mmCIF file of C-alpha atoms in Angstrom:
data_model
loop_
_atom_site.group_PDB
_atom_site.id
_atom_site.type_symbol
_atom_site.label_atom_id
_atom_site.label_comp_id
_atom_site.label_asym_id
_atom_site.label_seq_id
_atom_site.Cartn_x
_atom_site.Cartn_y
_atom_site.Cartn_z
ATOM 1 C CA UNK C 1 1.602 -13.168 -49.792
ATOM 2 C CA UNK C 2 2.501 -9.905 -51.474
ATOM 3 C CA UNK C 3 0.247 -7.667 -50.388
ATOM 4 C CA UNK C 4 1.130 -6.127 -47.547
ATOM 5 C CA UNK C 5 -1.398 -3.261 -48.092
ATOM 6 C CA UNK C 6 -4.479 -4.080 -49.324
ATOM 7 C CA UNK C 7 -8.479 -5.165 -49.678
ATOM 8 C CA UNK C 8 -8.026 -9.165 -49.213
ATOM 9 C CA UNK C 9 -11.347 -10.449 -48.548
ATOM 10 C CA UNK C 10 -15.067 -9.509 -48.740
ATOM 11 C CA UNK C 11 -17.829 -11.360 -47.545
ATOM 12 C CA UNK C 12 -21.770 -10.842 -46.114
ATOM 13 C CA UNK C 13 -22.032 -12.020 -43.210
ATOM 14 C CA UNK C 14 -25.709 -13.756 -41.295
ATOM 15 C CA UNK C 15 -26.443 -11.658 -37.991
ATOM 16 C CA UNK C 16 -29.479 -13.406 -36.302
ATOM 17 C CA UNK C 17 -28.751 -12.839 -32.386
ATOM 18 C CA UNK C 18 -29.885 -16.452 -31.979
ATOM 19 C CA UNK C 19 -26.824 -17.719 -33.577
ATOM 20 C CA UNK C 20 -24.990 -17.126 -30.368
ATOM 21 C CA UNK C 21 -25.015 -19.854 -28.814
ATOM 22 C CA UNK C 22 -25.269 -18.143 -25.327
ATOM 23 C CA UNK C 23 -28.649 -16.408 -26.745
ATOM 24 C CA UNK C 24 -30.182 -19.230 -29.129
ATOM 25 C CA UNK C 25 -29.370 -22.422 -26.576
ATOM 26 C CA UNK C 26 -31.042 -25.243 -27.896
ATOM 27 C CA UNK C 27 -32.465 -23.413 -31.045
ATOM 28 C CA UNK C 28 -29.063 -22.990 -32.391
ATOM 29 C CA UNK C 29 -30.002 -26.102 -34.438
ATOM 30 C CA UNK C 30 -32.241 -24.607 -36.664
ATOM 31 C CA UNK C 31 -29.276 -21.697 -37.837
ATOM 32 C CA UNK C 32 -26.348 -24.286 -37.792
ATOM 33 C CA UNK C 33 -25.901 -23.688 -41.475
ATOM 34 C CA UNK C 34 -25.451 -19.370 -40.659
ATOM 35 C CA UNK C 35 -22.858 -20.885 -37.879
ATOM 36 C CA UNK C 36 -20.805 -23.185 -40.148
ATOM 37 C CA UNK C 37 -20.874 -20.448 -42.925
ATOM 38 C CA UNK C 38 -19.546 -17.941 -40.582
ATOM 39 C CA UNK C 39 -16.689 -20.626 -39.154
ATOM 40 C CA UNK C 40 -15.813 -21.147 -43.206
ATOM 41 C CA UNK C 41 -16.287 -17.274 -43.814
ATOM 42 C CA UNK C 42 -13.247 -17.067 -40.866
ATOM 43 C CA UNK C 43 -11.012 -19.862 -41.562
ATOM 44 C CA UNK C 44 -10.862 -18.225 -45.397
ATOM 45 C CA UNK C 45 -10.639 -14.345 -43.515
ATOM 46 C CA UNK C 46 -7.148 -15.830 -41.480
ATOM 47 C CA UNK C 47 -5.755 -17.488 -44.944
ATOM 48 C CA UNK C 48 -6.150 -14.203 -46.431
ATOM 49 C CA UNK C 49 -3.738 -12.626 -43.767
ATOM 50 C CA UNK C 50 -6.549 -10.056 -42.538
ATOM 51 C CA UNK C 51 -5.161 -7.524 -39.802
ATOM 52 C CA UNK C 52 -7.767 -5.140 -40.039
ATOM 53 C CA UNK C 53 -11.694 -5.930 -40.527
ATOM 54 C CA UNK C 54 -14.086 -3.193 -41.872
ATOM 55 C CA UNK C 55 -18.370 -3.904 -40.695
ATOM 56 C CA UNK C 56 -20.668 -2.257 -42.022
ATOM 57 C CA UNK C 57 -24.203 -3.022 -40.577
ATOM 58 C CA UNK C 58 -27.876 -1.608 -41.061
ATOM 59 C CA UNK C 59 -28.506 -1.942 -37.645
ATOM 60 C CA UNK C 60 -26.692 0.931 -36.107
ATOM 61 C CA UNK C 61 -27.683 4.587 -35.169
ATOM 62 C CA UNK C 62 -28.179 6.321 -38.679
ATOM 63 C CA UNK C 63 -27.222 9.545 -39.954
ATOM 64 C CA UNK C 64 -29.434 11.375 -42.756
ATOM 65 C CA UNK C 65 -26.214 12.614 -44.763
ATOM 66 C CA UNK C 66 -22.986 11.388 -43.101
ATOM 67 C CA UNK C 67 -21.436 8.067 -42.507
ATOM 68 C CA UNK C 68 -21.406 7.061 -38.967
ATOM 69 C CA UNK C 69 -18.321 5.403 -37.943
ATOM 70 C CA UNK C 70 -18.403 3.688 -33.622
ATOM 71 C CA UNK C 71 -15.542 5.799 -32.046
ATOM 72 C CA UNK C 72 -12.609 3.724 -29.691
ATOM 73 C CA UNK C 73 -10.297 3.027 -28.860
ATOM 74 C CA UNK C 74 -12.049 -0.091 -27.947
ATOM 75 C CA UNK C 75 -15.177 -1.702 -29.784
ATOM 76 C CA UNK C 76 -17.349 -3.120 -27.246
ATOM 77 C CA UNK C 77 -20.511 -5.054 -27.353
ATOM 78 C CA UNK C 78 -22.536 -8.155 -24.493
ATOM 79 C CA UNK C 79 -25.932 -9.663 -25.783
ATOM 80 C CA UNK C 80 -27.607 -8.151 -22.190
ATOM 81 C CA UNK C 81 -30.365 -6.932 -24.739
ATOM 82 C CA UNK C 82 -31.008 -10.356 -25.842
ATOM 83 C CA UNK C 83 -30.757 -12.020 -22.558
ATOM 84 C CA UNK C 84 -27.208 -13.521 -22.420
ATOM 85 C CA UNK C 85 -25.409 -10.884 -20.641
ATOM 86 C CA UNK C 86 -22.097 -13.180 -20.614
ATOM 87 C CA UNK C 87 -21.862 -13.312 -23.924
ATOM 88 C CA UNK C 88 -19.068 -10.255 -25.018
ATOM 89 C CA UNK C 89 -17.138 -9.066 -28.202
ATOM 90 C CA UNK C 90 -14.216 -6.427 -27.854
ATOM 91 C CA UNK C 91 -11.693 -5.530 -30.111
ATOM 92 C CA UNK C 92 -9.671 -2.141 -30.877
ATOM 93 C CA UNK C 93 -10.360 0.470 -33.062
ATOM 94 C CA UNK C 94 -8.142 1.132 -36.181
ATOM 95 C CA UNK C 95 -7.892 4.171 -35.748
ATOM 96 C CA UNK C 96 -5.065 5.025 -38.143
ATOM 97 C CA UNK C 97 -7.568 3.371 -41.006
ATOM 98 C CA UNK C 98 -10.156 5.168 -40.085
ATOM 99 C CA UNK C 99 -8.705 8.670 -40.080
ATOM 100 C CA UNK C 100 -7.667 7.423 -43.585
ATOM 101 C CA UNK C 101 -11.012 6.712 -44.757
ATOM 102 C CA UNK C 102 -12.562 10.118 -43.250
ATOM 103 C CA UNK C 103 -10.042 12.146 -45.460
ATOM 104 C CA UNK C 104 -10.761 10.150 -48.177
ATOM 105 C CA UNK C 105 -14.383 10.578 -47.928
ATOM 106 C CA UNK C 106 -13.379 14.566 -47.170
ATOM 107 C CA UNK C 107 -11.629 14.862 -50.796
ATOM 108 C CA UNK C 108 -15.065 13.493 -52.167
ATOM 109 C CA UNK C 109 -17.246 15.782 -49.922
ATOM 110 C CA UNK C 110 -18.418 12.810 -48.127
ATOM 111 C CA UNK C 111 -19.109 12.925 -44.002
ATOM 112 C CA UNK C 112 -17.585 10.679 -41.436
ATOM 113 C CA UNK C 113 -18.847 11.150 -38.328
ATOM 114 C CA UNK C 114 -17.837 9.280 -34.557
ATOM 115 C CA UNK C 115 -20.331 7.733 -32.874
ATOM 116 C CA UNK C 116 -18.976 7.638 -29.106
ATOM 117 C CA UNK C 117 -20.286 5.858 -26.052
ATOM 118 C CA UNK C 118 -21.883 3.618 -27.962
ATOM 119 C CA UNK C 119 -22.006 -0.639 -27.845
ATOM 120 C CA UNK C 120 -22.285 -1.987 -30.957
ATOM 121 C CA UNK C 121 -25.541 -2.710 -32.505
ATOM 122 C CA UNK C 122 -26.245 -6.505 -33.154
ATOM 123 C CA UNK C 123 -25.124 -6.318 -36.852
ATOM 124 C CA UNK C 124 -22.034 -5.752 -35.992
ATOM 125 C CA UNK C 125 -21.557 -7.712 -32.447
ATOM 126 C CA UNK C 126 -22.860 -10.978 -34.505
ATOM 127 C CA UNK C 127 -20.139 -11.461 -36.921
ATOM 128 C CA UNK C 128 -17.637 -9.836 -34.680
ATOM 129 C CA UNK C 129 -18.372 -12.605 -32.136
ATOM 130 C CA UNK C 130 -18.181 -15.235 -34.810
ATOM 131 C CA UNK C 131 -14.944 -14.624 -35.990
ATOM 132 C CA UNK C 132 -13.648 -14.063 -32.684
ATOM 133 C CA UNK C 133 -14.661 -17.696 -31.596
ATOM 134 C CA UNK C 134 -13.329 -19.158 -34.845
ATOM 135 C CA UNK C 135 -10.011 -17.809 -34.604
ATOM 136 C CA UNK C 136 -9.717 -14.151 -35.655
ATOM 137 C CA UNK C 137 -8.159 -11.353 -33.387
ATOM 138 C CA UNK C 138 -7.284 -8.013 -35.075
ATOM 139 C CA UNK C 139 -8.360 -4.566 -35.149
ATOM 140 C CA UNK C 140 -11.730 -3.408 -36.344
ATOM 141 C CA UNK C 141 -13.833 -0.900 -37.539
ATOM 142 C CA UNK C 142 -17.318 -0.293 -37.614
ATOM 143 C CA UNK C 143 -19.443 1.713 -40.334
ATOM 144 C CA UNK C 144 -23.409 1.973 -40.695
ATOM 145 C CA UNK C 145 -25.246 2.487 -43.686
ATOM 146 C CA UNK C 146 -26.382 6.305 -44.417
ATOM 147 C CA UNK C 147 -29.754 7.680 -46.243
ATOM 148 C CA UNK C 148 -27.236 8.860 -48.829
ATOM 149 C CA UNK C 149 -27.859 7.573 -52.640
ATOM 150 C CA UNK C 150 -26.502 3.897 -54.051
ATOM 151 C CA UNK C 151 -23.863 6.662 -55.816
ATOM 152 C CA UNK C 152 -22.950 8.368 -52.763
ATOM 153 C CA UNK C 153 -22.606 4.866 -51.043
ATOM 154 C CA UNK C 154 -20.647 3.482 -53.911
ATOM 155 C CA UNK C 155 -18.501 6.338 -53.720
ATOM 156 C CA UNK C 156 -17.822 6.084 -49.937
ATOM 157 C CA UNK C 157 -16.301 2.383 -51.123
ATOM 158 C CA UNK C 158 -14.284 3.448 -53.198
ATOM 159 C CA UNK C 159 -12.975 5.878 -50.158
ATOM 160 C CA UNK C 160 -12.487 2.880 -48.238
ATOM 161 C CA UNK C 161 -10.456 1.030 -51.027
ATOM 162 C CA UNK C 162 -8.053 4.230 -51.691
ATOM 163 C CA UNK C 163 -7.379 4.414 -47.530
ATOM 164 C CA UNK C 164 -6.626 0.600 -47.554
ATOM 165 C CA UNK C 165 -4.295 0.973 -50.079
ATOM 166 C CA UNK C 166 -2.341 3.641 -47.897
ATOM 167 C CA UNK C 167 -2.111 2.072 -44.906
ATOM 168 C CA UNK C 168 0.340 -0.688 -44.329
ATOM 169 C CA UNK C 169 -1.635 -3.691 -43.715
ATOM 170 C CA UNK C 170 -3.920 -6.045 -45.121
ATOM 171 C CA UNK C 171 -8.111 -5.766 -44.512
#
């Protein structure tokens, strides 16, 4: 492929809970489409040779001034909240990535922070369970949005890019 370290695919993934079909039962029907996309959005994730997926949601614990980062070593998340308890996403932490990303964020004066002893939020459980079912096992991390400017934001993904280039693997 010839890049064995670096960004390989971006997408935006639907998160309606009902999408799982343990949570939406019959009324899966009427978000088939969100399903589909999110069994195309994998298929083209696995031809990209993705190791390593990076979710960012808006549905997580925010911080006013850092970026808030779910601690490991392993991801964990069950639809309980939304009444299908059986229904379960787990993956582990890239940790190496992450520490990456936090020191790259450093150098720009920009806060990681470790949210621990938390399951993830449905933002990032959604898509995680999606491309789990379709196919995809690798490690994972998971980032929420900050009250931080566009700029700072924008700045905090170009962190991301320069840590993905220095770690061995592509994401």
């Amino acid at each position: 492929m010839g890049h064995a370290s670096s960004l390989v695919f971006a997408g935006i993934a639907p998160h309606p809970p009902i999408m799982v079909p343990e949570v939406g039962r019959d009324a899966i029907n009427e978000v088939r489409a969100s399903i589909d996309g999110m069994a195309t959005l994998t298929q083209r994730l696995i031809a990209a040779g993705t190791e390593t997926v990076i979710l960012i949601s808006p549905h997580a614990p925010l911080e006013a001034s850092a970026f808030v980062a779910y601690d490991g070593p392993r991801l964990y998340a069950d639809f309980a909240n939304f009444r299908a308890p059986s229904a379960v996403v787990e993956a582990d932490l890239d940790e190496p990535l992450l520490l990456e990303i936090a020191r790259a964020a450093a150098e720009e004066e920009l806060v990681v922070v470790k949210l621990k002893n938390y399951d993830l939020d449905h933002g990032t459980a959604v898509p995680l369970y999606f491309l789990q079912h379709n196919g995809w096992h690798g490690k994972v991390i998971a980032f929420v949005y900050s009250f931080l400017s566009t700029e700072d934001h924008l700045r905090f993904g170009k962190c991301i890019r320069r840590a993905i280039e220095k770690v061995e693997r592509p994401v």
